[in-house]
Amino acid sequence: MEATVLIPAYNEEATIRQVVQVAKGAGFPVVVADDGSRDSTAAEAARAGAEVVRLPENRGKGGAIAQGLTRVETPFVLLLDADLLGLRPEHLLSLLAPVVEGKAEMTVGVFQGGRLSTDLAMRLTPFLSGQRALRTQDLRQVPGLEGARYDLELLLTRHAKRQGWRVRYLPLPGVSQVMKEEKRGFLPGFLHRLRMYWEIARYYLRALV
């Protein structure tokens, strides 16, 4: 197989198993980087057939991906969020094809027709999608990858622009994800979302200086 699916995950026991199963069903080896989860995320991922890399403490999405990359041996890598809903094997194949065929250096999956809340967020900020395909070596060479947290997708988007990569945004029909407010309860989830947006804004402002 030419590509590995790499999934950073933090406390995603409710959804990680089905995401791994879809990736395995598409024929891909799967590495789950468990970012210091306090629930059974690692166990659920392993039961679904993933190779699990466990980080002793939460390092953020970039740190988890960097650790997971140490187990990736294929020339291409597919990044997926651990809380996806409605994912199907054909979504992964469509993301990977343009990169393998040399038509793009990176593809970005955009939710479409899943749920109104996630569709709207993706329509406003498609560059923040965590569903991507690219060459493994290109991902390894992204400066600042290991220290990125909520700003990871913005980091990848900016790096692609600086490098002159061809980036294709592709629809993922019927796909959505579990909202922070659903996972944590409305107020804790809302506060978590505000912190996430603050870190993204801080990275964006820092990059302008």
mmCIF file with all atom_site columns, N, CA, C and O in Angstrom, residues 16 25 32 34 36 41-42 57 66 82 89 122-123 145 149 197:
data_model
loop_
_atom_site.group_PDB
_atom_site.id
_atom_site.type_symbol
_atom_site.label_atom_id
_atom_site.label_alt_id
_atom_site.label_comp_id
_atom_site.label_asym_id
_atom_site.label_entity_id
_atom_site.label_seq_id
_atom_site.pdbx_PDB_ins_code
_atom_site.Cartn_x
_atom_site.Cartn_y
_atom_site.Cartn_z
_atom_site.occupancy
_atom_site.B_iso_or_equiv
_atom_site.pdbx_formal_charge
_atom_site.auth_seq_id
_atom_site.auth_comp_id
_atom_site.auth_asym_id
_atom_site.auth_atom_id
_atom_site.pdbx_PDB_model_num
ATOM 1  N N  . ILE A 1 16  ? -13.311 6.771  17.607 1.00 0.00 ? 16  ILE A N  1
ATOM 2  C CA . ILE A 1 16  ? -12.060 6.351  16.980 1.00 0.00 ? 16  ILE A CA 1
ATOM 3  C C  . ILE A 1 16  ? -12.184 4.993  16.306 1.00 0.00 ? 16  ILE A C  1
ATOM 4  O O  . ILE A 1 16  ? -11.616 4.775  15.214 1.00 0.00 ? 16  ILE A O  1
ATOM 5  N N  . GLY A 1 25  ? -10.904 -0.637 6.084  1.00 0.00 ? 25  GLY A N  1
ATOM 6  C CA . GLY A 1 25  ? -11.751 -1.151 5.026  1.00 0.00 ? 25  GLY A CA 1
ATOM 7  C C  . GLY A 1 25  ? -11.341 -0.649 3.655  1.00 0.00 ? 25  GLY A C  1
ATOM 8  O O  . GLY A 1 25  ? -11.602 -1.312 2.639  1.00 0.00 ? 25  GLY A O  1
ATOM 9  N N  . VAL A 1 32  ? -2.574  5.235  14.954 1.00 0.00 ? 32  VAL A N  1
ATOM 10 C CA . VAL A 1 32  ? -3.271  6.176  15.829 1.00 0.00 ? 32  VAL A CA 1
ATOM 11 C C  . VAL A 1 32  ? -2.270  6.689  16.861 1.00 0.00 ? 32  VAL A C  1
ATOM 12 O O  . VAL A 1 32  ? -1.655  5.890  17.582 1.00 0.00 ? 32  VAL A O  1
ATOM 13 N N  . ASP A 1 34  ? -2.113  8.337  20.116 1.00 0.00 ? 34  ASP A N  1
ATOM 14 C CA . ASP A 1 34  ? -2.950  8.659  21.268 1.00 0.00 ? 34  ASP A CA 1
ATOM 15 C C  . ASP A 1 34  ? -2.233  9.720  22.109 1.00 0.00 ? 34  ASP A C  1
ATOM 16 O O  . ASP A 1 34  ? -1.243  9.445  22.766 1.00 0.00 ? 34  ASP A O  1
ATOM 17 N N  . GLY A 1 36  ? -2.012  11.245 24.932 1.00 0.00 ? 36  GLY A N  1
ATOM 18 C CA . GLY A 1 36  ? -2.201  11.323 26.371 1.00 0.00 ? 36  GLY A CA 1
ATOM 19 C C  . GLY A 1 36  ? -3.643  11.190 26.818 1.00 0.00 ? 36  GLY A C  1
ATOM 20 O O  . GLY A 1 36  ? -4.032  11.769 27.842 1.00 0.00 ? 36  GLY A O  1
ATOM 21 N N  . THR A 1 41  ? -9.412  5.426  24.417 1.00 0.00 ? 41  THR A N  1
ATOM 22 C CA . THR A 1 41  ? -9.129  5.673  22.999 1.00 0.00 ? 41  THR A CA 1
ATOM 23 C C  . THR A 1 41  ? -8.127  4.670  22.440 1.00 0.00 ? 41  THR A C  1
ATOM 24 O O  . THR A 1 41  ? -8.344  4.078  21.379 1.00 0.00 ? 41  THR A O  1
ATOM 25 N N  . ALA A 1 42  ? -7.011  4.469  23.138 1.00 0.00 ? 42  ALA A N  1
ATOM 26 C CA . ALA A 1 42  ? -5.961  3.572  22.649 1.00 0.00 ? 42  ALA A CA 1
ATOM 27 C C  . ALA A 1 42  ? -6.484  2.148  22.497 1.00 0.00 ? 42  ALA A C  1
ATOM 28 O O  . ALA A 1 42  ? -6.211  1.473  21.497 1.00 0.00 ? 42  ALA A O  1
ATOM 29 N N  . GLU A 1 57  ? 1.864   12.158 27.764 1.00 0.00 ? 57  GLU A N  1
ATOM 30 C CA . GLU A 1 57  ? 1.092   13.345 28.141 1.00 0.00 ? 57  GLU A CA 1
ATOM 31 C C  . GLU A 1 57  ? 0.635   14.067 26.891 1.00 0.00 ? 57  GLU A C  1
ATOM 32 O O  . GLU A 1 57  ? 1.167   13.858 25.798 1.00 0.00 ? 57  GLU A O  1
ATOM 33 N N  . ALA A 1 66  ? 3.695   14.194 14.792 1.00 0.00 ? 66  ALA A N  1
ATOM 34 C CA . ALA A 1 66  ? 5.143   13.996 14.681 1.00 0.00 ? 66  ALA A CA 1
ATOM 35 C C  . ALA A 1 66  ? 5.552   12.642 15.252 1.00 0.00 ? 66  ALA A C  1
ATOM 36 O O  . ALA A 1 66  ? 6.389   11.932 14.689 1.00 0.00 ? 66  ALA A O  1
ATOM 37 N N  . ALA A 1 82  ? -10.092 12.157 14.549 1.00 0.00 ? 82  ALA A N  1
ATOM 38 C CA . ALA A 1 82  ? -10.577 10.939 15.199 1.00 0.00 ? 82  ALA A CA 1
ATOM 39 C C  . ALA A 1 82  ? -12.071 10.958 15.483 1.00 0.00 ? 82  ALA A C  1
ATOM 40 O O  . ALA A 1 82  ? -12.625 9.955  15.937 1.00 0.00 ? 82  ALA A O  1
ATOM 41 N N  . PRO A 1 89  ? -14.852 4.671  2.696  1.00 0.00 ? 89  PRO A N  1
ATOM 42 C CA . PRO A 1 89  ? -13.570 4.396  2.034  1.00 0.00 ? 89  PRO A CA 1
ATOM 43 C C  . PRO A 1 89  ? -13.313 5.250  0.809  1.00 0.00 ? 89  PRO A C  1
ATOM 44 O O  . PRO A 1 89  ? -12.178 5.678  0.560  1.00 0.00 ? 89  PRO A O  1
ATOM 45 N N  . MET A 1 122 ? -16.994 24.682 7.833  1.00 0.00 ? 122 MET A N  1
ATOM 46 C CA . MET A 1 122 ? -16.054 24.314 6.781  1.00 0.00 ? 122 MET A CA 1
ATOM 47 C C  . MET A 1 122 ? -16.147 25.267 5.596  1.00 0.00 ? 122 MET A C  1
ATOM 48 O O  . MET A 1 122 ? -15.151 25.564 4.948  1.00 0.00 ? 122 MET A O  1
ATOM 49 N N  . ARG A 1 123 ? -17.347 25.778 5.338  1.00 0.00 ? 123 ARG A N  1
ATOM 50 C CA . ARG A 1 123 ? -17.509 26.728 4.233  1.00 0.00 ? 123 ARG A CA 1
ATOM 51 C C  . ARG A 1 123 ? -16.778 28.028 4.526  1.00 0.00 ? 123 ARG A C  1
ATOM 52 O O  . ARG A 1 123 ? -16.198 28.659 3.634  1.00 0.00 ? 123 ARG A O  1
ATOM 53 N N  . LEU A 1 145 ? 6.231   21.619 13.173 1.00 0.00 ? 145 LEU A N  1
ATOM 54 C CA . LEU A 1 145 ? 5.164   20.619 13.249 1.00 0.00 ? 145 LEU A CA 1
ATOM 55 C C  . LEU A 1 145 ? 4.981   20.091 14.664 1.00 0.00 ? 145 LEU A C  1
ATOM 56 O O  . LEU A 1 145 ? 3.862   20.039 15.185 1.00 0.00 ? 145 LEU A O  1
ATOM 57 N N  . ARG A 1 149 ? -0.397  23.007 17.944 1.00 0.00 ? 149 ARG A N  1
ATOM 58 C CA . ARG A 1 149 ? -1.550  22.477 18.649 1.00 0.00 ? 149 ARG A CA 1
ATOM 59 C C  . ARG A 1 149 ? -2.797  22.736 17.803 1.00 0.00 ? 149 ARG A C  1
ATOM 60 O O  . ARG A 1 149 ? -2.958  22.140 16.747 1.00 0.00 ? 149 ARG A O  1
ATOM 61 N N  . TYR A 1 197 ? -9.820  28.878 18.912 1.00 0.00 ? 197 TYR A N  1
ATOM 62 C CA . TYR A 1 197 ? -9.807  30.009 17.988 1.00 0.00 ? 197 TYR A CA 1
ATOM 63 C C  . TYR A 1 197 ? -8.771  31.047 18.402 1.00 0.00 ? 197 TYR A C  1
ATOM 64 O O  . TYR A 1 197 ? -8.147  31.696 17.548 1.00 0.00 ? 197 TYR A O  1
#
